Coordinates of C-alpha atoms and ligand atoms in Angstrom, one line a residue:
X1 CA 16.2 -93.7 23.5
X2 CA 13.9 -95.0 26.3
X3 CA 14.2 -93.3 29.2
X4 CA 12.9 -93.7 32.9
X5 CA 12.6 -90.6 34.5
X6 CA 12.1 -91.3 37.7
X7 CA 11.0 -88.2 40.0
X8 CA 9.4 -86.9 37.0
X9 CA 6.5 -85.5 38.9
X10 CA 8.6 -83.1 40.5
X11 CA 10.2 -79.7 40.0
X12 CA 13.1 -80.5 37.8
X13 CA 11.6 -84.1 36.6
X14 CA 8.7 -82.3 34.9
X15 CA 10.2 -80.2 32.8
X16 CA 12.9 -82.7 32.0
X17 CA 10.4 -85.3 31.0
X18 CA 8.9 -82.5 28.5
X19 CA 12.3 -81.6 27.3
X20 CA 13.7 -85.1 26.4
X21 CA 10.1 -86.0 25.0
X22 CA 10.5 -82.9 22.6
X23 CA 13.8 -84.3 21.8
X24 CA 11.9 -87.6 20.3
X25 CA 13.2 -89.9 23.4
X26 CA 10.3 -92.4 24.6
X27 CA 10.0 -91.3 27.9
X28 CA 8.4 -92.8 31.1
X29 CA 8.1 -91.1 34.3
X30 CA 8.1 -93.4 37.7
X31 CA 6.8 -91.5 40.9
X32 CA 5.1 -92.3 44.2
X33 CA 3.7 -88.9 44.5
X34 CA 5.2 -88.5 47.3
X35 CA 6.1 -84.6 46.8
X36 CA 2.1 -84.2 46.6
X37 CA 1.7 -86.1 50.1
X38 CA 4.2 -83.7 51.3
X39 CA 2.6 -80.5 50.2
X40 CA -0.8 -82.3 52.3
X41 CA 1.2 -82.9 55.4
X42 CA 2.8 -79.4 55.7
X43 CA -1.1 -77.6 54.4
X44 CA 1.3 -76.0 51.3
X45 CA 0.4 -75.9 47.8
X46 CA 2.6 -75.2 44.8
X47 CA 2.9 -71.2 43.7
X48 CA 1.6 -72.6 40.3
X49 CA -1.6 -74.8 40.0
X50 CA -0.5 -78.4 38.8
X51 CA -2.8 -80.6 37.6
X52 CA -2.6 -84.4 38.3
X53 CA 0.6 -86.5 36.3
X54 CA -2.2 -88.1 34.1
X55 CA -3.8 -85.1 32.9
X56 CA -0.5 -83.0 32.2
X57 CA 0.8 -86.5 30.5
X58 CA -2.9 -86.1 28.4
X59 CA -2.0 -82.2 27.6
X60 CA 1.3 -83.1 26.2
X61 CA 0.4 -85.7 23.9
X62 CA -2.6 -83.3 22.5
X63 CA -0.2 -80.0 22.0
X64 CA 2.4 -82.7 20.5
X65 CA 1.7 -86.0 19.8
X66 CA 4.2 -87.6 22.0
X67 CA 3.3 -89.8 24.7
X68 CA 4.7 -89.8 27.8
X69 CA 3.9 -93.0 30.1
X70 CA 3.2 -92.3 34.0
X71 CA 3.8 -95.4 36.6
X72 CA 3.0 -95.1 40.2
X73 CA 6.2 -96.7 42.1
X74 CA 7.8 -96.1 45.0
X75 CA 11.2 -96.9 44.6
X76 CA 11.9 -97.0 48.5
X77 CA 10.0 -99.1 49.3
X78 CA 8.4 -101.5 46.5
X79 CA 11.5 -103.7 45.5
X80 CA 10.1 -106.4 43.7
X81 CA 8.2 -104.1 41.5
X82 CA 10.9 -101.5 40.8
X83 CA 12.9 -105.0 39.8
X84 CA 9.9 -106.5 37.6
X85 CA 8.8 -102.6 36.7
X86 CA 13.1 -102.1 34.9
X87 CA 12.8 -105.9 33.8
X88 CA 9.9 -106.0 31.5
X89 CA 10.7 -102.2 30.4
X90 CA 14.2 -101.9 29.8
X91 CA 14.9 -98.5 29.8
X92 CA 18.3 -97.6 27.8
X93 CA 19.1 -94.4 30.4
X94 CA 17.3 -93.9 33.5
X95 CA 17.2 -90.3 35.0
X96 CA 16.8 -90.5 39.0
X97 CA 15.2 -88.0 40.5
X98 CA 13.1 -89.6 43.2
X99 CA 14.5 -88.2 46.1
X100 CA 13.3 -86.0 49.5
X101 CA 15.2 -83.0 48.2
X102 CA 14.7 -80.2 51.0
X103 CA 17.1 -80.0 53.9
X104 CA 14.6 -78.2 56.1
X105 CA 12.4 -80.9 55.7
X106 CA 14.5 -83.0 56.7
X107 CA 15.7 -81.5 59.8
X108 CA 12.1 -80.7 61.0
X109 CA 12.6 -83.5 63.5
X110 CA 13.7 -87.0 64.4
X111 CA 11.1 -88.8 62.2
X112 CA 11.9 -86.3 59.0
X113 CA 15.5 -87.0 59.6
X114 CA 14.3 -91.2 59.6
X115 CA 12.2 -90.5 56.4
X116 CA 14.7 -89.2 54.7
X117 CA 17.5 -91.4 55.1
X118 CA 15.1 -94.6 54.2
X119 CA 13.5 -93.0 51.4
X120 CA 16.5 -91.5 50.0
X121 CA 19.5 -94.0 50.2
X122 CA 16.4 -97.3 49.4
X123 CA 15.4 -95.4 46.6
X124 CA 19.3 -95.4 44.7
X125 CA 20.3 -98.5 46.4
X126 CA 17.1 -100.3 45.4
X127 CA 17.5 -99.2 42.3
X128 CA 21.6 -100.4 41.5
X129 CA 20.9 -103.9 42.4
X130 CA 17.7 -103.9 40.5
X131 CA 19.6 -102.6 37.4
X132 CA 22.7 -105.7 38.0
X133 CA 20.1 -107.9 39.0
X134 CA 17.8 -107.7 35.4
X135 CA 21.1 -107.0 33.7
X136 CA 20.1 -104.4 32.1
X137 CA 22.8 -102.0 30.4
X138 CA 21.3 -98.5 31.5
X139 CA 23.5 -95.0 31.8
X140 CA 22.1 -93.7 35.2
X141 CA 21.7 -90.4 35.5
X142 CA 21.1 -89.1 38.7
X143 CA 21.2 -85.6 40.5
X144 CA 23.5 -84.8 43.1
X145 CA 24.0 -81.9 45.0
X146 CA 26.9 -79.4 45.1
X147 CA 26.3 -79.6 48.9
X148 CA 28.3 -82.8 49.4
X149 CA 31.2 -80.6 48.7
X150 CA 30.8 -78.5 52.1
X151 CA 30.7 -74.9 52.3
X152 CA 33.9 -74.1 54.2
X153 CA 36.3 -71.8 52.0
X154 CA 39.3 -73.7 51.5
X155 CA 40.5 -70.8 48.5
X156 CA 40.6 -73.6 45.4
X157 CA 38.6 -74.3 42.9
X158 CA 36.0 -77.4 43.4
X159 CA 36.8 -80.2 41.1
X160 CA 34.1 -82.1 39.3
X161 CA 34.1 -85.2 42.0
X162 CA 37.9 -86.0 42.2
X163 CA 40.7 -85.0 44.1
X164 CA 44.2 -85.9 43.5
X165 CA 46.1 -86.4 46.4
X166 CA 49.3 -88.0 48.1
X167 CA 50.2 -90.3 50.3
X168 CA 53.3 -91.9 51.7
X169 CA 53.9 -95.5 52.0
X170 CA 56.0 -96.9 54.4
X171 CA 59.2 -96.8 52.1
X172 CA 58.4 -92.3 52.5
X173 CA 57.8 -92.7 49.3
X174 CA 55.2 -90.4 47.6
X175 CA 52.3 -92.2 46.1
X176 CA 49.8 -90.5 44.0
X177 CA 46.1 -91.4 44.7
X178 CA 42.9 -90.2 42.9
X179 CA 40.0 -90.0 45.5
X180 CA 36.2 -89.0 45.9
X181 CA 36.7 -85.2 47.4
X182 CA 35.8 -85.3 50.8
X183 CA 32.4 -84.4 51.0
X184 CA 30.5 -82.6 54.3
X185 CA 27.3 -82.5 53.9
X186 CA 25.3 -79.6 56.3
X187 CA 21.8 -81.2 56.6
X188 CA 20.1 -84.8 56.7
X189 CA 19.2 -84.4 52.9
X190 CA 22.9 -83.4 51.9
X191 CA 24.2 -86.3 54.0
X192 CA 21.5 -89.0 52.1
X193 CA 23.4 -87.6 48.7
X194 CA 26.8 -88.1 50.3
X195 CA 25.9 -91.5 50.7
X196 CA 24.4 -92.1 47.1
X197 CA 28.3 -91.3 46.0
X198 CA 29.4 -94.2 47.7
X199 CA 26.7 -96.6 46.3
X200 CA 27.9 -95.7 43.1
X201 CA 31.1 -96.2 43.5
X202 CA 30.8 -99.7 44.8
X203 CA 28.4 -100.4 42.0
X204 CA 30.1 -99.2 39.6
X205 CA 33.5 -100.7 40.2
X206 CA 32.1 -104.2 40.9
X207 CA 29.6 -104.7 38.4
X208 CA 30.7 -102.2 35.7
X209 CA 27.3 -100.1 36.1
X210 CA 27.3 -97.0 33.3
X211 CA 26.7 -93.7 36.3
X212 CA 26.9 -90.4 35.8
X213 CA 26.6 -88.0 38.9
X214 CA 25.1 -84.5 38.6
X215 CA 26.4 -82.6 41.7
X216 CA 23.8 -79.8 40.9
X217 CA 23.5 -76.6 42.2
X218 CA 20.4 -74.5 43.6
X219 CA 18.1 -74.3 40.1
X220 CA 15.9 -71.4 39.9
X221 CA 13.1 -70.0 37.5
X222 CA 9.9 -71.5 36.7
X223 CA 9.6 -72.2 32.9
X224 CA 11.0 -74.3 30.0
X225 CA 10.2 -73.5 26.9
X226 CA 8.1 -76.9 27.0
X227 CA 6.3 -75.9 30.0
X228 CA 5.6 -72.4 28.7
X229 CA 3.5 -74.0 25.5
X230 CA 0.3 -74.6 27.5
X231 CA -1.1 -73.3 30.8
X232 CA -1.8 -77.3 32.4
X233 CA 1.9 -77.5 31.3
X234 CA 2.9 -75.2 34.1
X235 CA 5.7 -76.5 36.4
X236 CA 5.4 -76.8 39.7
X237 CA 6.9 -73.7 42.0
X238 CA 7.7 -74.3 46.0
X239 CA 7.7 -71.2 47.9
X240 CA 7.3 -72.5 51.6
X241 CA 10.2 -72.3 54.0
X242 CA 10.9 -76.0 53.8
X243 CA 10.6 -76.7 49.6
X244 CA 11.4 -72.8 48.5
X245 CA 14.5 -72.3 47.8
X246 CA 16.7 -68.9 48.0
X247 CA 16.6 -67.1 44.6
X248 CA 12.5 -68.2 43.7
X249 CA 11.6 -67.3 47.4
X250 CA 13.1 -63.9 47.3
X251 CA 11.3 -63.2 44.3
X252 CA 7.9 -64.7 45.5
X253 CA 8.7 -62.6 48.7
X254 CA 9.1 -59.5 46.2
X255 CA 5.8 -59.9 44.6
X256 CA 3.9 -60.3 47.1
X257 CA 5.4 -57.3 49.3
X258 CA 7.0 -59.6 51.8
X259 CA 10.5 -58.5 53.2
X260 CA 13.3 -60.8 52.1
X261 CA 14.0 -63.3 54.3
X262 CA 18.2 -63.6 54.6
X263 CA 19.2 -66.3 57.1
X264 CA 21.9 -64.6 58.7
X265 CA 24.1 -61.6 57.4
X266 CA 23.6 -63.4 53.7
X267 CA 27.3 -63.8 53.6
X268 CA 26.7 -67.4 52.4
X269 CA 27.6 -68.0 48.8
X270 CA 26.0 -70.3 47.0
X271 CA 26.2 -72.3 43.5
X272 CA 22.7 -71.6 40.9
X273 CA 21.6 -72.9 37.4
X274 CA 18.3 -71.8 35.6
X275 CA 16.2 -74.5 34.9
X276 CA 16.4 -73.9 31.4
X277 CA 20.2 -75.0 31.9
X278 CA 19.3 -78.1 34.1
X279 CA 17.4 -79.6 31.6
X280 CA 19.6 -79.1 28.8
X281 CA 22.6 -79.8 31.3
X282 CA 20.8 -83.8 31.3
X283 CA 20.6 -83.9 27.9
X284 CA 24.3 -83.4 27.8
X285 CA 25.1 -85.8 30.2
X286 CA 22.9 -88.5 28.4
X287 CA 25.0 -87.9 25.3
X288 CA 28.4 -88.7 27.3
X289 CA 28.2 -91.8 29.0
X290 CA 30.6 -93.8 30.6
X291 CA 31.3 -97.0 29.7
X292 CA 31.2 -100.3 31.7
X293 CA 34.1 -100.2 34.1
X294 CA 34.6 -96.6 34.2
X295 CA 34.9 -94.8 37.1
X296 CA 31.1 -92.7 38.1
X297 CA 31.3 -89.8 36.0
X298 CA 31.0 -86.4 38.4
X299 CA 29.9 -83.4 36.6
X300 CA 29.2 -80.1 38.5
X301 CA 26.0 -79.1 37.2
X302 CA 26.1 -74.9 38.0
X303 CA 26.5 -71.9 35.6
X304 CA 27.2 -69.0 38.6
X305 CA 27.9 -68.8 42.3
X306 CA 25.8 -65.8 44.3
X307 CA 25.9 -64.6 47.7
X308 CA 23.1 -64.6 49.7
X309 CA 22.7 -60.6 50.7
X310 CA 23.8 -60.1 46.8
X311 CA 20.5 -61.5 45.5
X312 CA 18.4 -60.2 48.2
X313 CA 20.0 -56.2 47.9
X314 CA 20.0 -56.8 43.9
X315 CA 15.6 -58.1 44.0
X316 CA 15.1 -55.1 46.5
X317 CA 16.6 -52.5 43.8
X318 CA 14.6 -54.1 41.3
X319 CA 11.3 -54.2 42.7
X320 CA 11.6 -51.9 45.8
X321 CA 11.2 -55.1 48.4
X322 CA 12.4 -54.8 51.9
X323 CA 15.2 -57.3 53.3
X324 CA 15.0 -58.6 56.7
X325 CA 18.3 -59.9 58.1
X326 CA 16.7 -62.8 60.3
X327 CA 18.7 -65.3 63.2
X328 CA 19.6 -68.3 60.6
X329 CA 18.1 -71.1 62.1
X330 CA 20.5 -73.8 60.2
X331 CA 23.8 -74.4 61.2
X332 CA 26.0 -73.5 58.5
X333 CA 29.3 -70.8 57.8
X334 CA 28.1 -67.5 58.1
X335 CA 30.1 -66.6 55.5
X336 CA 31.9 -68.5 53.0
X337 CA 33.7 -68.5 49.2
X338 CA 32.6 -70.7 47.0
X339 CA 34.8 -71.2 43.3
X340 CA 33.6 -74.2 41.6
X341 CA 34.9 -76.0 38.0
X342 CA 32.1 -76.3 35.5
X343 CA 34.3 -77.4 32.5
X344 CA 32.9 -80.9 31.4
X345 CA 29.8 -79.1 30.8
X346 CA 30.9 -75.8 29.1
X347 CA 33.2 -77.9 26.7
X348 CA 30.4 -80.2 25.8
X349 CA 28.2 -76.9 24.5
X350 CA 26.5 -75.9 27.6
X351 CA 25.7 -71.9 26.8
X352 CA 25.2 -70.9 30.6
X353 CA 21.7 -68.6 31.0
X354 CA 23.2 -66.1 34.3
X355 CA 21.0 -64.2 36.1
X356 CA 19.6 -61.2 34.5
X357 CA 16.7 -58.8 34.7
X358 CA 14.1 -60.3 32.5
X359 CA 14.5 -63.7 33.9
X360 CA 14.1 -62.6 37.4
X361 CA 11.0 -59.9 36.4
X362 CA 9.5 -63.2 34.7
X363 CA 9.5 -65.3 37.6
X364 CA 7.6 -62.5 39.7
X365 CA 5.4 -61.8 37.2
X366 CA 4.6 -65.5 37.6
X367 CA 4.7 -64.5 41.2
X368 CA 2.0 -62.1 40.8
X369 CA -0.5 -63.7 38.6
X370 CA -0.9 -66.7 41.7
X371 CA -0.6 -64.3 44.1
X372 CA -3.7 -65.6 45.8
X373 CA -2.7 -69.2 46.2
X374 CA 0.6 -68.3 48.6
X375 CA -0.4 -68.6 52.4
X376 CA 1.8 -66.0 54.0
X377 CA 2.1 -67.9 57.6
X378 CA 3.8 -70.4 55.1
X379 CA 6.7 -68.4 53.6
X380 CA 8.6 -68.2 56.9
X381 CA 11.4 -70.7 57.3
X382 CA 10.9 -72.6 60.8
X383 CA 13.0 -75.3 60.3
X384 CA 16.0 -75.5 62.6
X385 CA 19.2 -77.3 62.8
X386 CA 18.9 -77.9 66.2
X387 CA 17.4 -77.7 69.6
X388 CA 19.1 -74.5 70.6
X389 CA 18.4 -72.7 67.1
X390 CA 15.0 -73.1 67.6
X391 CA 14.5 -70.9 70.4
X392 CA 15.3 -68.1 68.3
X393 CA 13.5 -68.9 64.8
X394 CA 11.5 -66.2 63.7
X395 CA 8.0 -67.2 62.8
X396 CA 7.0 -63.6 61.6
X397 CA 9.5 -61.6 60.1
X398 CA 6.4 -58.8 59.0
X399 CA 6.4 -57.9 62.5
X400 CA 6.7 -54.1 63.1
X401 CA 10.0 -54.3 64.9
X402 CA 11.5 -56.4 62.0
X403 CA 10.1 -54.3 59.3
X404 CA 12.1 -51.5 58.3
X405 CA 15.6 -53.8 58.8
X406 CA 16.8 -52.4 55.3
Ligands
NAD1 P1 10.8 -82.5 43.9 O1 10.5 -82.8 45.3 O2 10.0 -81.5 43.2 O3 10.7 -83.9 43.0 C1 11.1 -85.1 43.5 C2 10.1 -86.2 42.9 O4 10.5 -87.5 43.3 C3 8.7 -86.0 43.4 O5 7.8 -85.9 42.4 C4 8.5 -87.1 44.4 O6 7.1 -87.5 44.4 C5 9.4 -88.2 43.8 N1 9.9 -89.2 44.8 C6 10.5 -89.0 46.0 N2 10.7 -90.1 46.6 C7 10.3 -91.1 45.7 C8 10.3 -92.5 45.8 N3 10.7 -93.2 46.9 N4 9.7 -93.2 44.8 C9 9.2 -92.6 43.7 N5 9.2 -91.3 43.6 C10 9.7 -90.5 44.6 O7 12.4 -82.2 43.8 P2 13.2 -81.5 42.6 O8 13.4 -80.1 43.0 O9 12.6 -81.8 41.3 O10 14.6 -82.2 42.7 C11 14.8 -83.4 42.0 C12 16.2 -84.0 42.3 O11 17.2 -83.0 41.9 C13 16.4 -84.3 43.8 O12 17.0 -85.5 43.9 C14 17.2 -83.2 44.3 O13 18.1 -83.6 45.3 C15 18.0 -82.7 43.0 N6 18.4 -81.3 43.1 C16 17.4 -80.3 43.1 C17 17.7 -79.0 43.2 C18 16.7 -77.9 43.3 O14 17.1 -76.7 43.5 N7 15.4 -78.2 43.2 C19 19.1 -78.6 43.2 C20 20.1 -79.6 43.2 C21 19.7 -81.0 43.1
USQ2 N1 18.4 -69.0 52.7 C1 18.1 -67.7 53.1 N2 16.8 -67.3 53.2 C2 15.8 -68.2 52.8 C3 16.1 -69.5 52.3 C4 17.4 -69.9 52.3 O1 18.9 -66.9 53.5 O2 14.6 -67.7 52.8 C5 19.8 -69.4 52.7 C6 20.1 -70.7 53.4 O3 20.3 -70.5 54.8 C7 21.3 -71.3 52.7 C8 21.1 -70.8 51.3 O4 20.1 -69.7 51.3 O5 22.4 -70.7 53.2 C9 20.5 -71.8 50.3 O6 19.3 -72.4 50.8 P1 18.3 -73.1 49.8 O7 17.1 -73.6 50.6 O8 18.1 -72.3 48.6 O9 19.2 -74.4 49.3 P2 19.6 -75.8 50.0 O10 19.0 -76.0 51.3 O11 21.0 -75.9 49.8 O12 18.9 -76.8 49.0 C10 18.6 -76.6 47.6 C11 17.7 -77.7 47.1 C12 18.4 -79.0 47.2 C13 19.7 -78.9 46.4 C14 20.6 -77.7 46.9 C15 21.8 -77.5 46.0 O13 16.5 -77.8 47.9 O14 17.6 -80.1 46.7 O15 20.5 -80.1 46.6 O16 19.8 -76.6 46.8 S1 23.1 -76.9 46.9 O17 22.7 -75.7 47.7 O18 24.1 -76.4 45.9 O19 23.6 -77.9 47.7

């Protein structure tokens, strides 16, 4: 096939690119770069040292012999070209990506929150009536987020995407109705992917676009086995307070003696795939598309759900780290269940990778060997919800009287 992946600069786009690339697929990666600006703008740099898109493209084709195309577009906000770009290329799937993924980010302020919301819902919106507008026949794949499901603990299973529910008409009769489950999002960025459902929707019901929608959980781990076949293959590995996310900071945190940073008492549970799962995860949904006039087809893309204080107390037995209970400056259930369905993906042949010892050890040893490149003022997260949980953001949780918390 010839795929667009677009995003595939990125964390889960890279080694996605490699993956369907080993797979024989003719793949093309679209990206603005944006991520890279980002890194500029908040003085952060990737765990890992990534090289430019051309020169890891360069290193792939010399270790294998497969070429992988790079295009600079921004989908938000070029239009005409994403339009021309799908027209003269005519990808047969199209993996999307390109999105301002990290919900501190964008609750940093007023003009993140702004950023967001244009580059996020432009991006997928210019890119549906680009697809109906070349009439091209593409399956788009792109990744959701568990977090339009909400976080409150309602005791049922989540379903992938649907609920069944009733309603009664004005006879009292009982009228069976399928519907999108109601989703409630807990940042900016959650909210941008709430949206993308409804663009979907629409587009697929009225002009019989192919979608598949990955309501993903929080991935972790560094390495594919693609990425793990050259050193300029690395993947890229956020460990600020903005782009980090739970599991990989803890284990950053870990390496470089840092104490745990748990928002809260850690009692929130959470949904987590290894990224050697994500990958393979796309794969599988490439290989099950809808067809025109289908419904978007909702998978939820998670192997295991994990509470907070569980993976902090379980990374301080292994290594000996310290855990610092912090104020949580997001505003989100202190404590919450979390039971989600994973079937669509299990009885297509996913063989989930759950978090184990070696995994985890091999993500701090990566930890460890780029030790020098983390900026410690950087691993705090400073980002808050709002005004008032601001005031009590901790910018240093290293100092003394925060030390010894566990
Ligand atoms: P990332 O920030 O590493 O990569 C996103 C890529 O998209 C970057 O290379 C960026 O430059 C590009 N991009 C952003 N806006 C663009 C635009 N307007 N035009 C062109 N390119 C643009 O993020 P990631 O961690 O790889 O996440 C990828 C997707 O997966 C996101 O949509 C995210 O919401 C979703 N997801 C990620 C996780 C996770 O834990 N990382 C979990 C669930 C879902
Ligand atoms: N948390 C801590 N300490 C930290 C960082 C986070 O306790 O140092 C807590 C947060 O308060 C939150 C939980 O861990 O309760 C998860 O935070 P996160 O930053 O790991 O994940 P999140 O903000 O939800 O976002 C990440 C990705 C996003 C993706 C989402 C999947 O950045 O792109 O959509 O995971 S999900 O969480 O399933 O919605």
């Amino acid at each position: 096939m010839k795929i667009a992946v677009l995003g595939g600069d990125g964390f889960c786009g890279w080694p996605t690119s490699l993956h369907l690339s080993s797979l024989g697929h003719e793949v093309h990666i679209v990206d603005n770069l944006s991520r890279r600006w980002i890194d500029t703008e908040l003085g952060v740099q990737s765990l890992t040292p990534m090289d430019s898109i051309q020169e890891r493209c360069r290193i792939w084709k010399q270790e294998t012999g497969n070429e992988i195309r790079f295009h600079l577009l921004d989908l938000a906000k070029e239009y005409e070209l994403v339009r021309k770009w799908l027209a003269d290329h005519r990808p047969d799937a199209i993996i999307h990506f390109a999105e301002q993924r990290a919900a501190p980010y964008s609750m940093k302020s007023d003009r993140h929150k702004v950023y967001t919301v244009n580059n996020n819902v432009n991006a997928t919106h210019n890119l549906l009536t680009a697809m109906v507008e070349t009439g091209i026949d593409a399956h788009l794949v792109h990744l959701g987020t568990m977090g339009v499901y909400g976080y409150s603990s309602v005791g049922a299973a989540i379903p992938e995407g649907y609920l069944d529910v009733e309603i009664e008409n004005l006879e009292g009769e009982k009228k069976g109705l399928e519907i999108l489950y109601p989703t409630r999002p807990g940042s900016v960025y959650h909210m941008t992917k709430s949206l993308d459902q409804i663009l979907f929707q629409f587009y697929a019901q009225n002009d019989g676009l192919r979608i598949t929608d990955l309501h993903q959980g929080i991935v972790w781990g560094t390495h594919t086995d693609q990425t793990r076949r050259h050193p300029q293959l690395i993947n890229r590995f956020d460990y600020d307070g903005d782009y980090g996310t739970v599991l990989n900071r803890f284990l950053i945190q870990a390496a470089i003696d840092y104490p745990l940073t748990v928002h809260g008492t850690g009692g929130q549970t959470r949904a987590f795939i290894h990224l050697q799962d994500s990958v393979r995860c796309i794969e599988l949904a490439l290989n099950d598309a809808p067809k025109s006039g289908d419904r978007v087809k909702i998978f939820n893309q998670m192997t295991e759900t994990h509470r907070v204080r569980d993976l902090a107390e379980l990374i301080a037995r292994l290594t000996g780290a310290r855990v610092a209970y912090l104020p949580n400056p997001r505003k989100e259930a202190a404590e919450n269940d979390l039971i989600v369905r994973n079937d669509q993906f299990l009885c297509l042949g996913l063989n989930p990778t759950t978090l184990e010892a070696g995994l985890l050890s091999e993500v701090v040893e990566v930890a460890r060997k780029f030790a020098h490149r983390i900026d410690r003022k950087h691993v705090p997260a400073v980002s808050a919800w709002t005004k008032d949980l601001a005031k009590r953001v901790v910018t240093d949780p290293e100092a003394p009287h925060l030390k010894s918390v566990s």
